[in-house]
mmCIF file of C-alpha atoms in Angstrom:
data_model
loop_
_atom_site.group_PDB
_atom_site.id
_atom_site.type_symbol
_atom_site.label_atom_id
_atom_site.label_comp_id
_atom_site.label_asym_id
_atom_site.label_seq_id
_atom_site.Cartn_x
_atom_site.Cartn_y
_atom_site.Cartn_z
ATOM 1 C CA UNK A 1 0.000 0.000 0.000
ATOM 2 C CA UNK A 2 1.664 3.311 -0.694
ATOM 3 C CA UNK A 3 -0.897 5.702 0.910
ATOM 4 C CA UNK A 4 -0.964 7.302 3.596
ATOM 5 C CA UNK A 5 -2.461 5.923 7.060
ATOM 6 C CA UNK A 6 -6.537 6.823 6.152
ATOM 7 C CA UNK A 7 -6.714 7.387 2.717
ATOM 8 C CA UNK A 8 -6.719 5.161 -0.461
ATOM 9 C CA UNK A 9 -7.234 5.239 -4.276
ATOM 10 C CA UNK A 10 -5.047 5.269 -6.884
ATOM 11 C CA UNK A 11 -3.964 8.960 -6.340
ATOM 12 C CA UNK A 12 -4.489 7.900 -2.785
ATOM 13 C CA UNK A 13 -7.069 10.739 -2.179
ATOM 14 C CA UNK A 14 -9.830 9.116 -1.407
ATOM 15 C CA UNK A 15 -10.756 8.616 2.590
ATOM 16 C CA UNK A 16 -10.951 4.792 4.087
ATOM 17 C CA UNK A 17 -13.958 4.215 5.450
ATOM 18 C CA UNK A 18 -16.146 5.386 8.739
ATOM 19 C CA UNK A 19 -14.494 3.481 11.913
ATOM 20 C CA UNK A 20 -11.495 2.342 9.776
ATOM 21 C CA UNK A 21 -8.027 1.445 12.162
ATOM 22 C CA UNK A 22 -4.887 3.272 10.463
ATOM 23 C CA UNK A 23 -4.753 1.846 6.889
ATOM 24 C CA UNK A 24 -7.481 0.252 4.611
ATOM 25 C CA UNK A 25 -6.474 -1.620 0.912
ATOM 26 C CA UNK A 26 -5.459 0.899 -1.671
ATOM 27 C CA UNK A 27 -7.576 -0.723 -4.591
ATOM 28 C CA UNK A 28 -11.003 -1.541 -2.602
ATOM 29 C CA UNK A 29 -10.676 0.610 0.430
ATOM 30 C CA UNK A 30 -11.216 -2.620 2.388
ATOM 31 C CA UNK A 31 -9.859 -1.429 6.065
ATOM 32 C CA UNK A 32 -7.418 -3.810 7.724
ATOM 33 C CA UNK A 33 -8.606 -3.659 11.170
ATOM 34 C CA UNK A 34 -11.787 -1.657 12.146
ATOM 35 C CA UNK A 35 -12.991 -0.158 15.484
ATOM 36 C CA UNK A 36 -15.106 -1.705 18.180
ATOM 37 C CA UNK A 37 -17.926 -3.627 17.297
ATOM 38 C CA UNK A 38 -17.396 -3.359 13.531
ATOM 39 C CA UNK A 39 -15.390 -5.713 11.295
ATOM 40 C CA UNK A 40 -13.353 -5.373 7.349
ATOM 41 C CA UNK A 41 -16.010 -5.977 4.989
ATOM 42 C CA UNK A 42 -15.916 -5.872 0.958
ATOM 43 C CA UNK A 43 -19.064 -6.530 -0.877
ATOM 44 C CA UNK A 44 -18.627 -5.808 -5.173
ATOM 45 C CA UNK A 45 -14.959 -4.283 -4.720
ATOM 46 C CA UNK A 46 -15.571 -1.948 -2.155
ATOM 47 C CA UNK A 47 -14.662 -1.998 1.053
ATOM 48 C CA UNK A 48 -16.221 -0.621 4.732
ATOM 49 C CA UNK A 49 -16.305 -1.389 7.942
ATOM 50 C CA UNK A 50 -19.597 -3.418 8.468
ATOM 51 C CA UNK A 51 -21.223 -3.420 12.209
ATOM 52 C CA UNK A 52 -20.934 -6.909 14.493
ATOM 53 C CA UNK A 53 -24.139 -9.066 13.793
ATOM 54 C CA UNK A 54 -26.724 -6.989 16.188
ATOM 55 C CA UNK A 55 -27.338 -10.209 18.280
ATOM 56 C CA UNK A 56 -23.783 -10.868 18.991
ATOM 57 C CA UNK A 57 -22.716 -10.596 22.968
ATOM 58 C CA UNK A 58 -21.768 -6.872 23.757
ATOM 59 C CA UNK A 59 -22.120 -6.583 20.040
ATOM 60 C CA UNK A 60 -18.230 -7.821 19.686
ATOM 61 C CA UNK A 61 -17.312 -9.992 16.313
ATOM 62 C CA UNK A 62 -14.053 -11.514 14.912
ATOM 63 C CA UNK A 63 -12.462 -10.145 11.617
ATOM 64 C CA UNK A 64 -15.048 -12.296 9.851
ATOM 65 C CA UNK A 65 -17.961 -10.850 11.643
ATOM 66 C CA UNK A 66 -18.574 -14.060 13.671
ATOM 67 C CA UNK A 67 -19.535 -13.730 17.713
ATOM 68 C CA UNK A 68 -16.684 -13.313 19.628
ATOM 69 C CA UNK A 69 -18.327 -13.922 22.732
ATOM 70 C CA UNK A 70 -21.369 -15.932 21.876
ATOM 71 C CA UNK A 71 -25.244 -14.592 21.259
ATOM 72 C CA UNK A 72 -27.045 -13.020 23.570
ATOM 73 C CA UNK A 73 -30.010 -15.328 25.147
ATOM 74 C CA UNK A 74 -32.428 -16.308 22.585
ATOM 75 C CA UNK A 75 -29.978 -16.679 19.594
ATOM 76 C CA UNK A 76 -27.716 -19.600 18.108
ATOM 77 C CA UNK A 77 -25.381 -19.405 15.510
ATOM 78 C CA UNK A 78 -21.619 -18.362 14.561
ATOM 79 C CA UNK A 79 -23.055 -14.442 13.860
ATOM 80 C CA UNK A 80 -26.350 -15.059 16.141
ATOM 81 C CA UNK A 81 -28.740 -15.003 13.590
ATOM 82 C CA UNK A 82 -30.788 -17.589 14.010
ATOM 83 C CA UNK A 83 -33.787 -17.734 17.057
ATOM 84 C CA UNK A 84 -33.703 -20.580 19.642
ATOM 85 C CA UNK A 85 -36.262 -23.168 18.947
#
């Protein structure tokens, strides 16, 4: 990458995204390591930070936006989104 920390683009003048850590991908934008309850996310070449699943424990998430701490009661799954039978 050889932008700046926070900005991106090929004339690296374009701003990573909201709740981006230091640097994000020069091509997509995708951020390397995002804020608190948000995780790196790229959806059709363009990258954000994407918030933790909202049933998620304290709203926390891994790099790959599964729970880092389990679901909160009521909810199963690696990103909580499924309901409890």
């Amino acid at each position: 990458n050889g932008c700046k920390v926070g900005v991106h683009g090929a004339d690296c003048d374009k701003p990573c995204p909201d709740h981006t850590v230091e640097r994000c991908d020069q091509g997509t934008g995708k951020p390397v390591a995002c804020e608190s309850k948000f995780f790196p996310f790229e959806k059709d070449g363009v990258g954000s930070c994407a918030a933790c699943p909202e049933h998620c424990r304290g709203q926390t998430c891994d790099a790959t936006g599964k729970c880092a701490n389990g679901c909160v009661v009521g909810y199963i799954g690696e990103k909580c989104d499924g309901k409890c039978p």
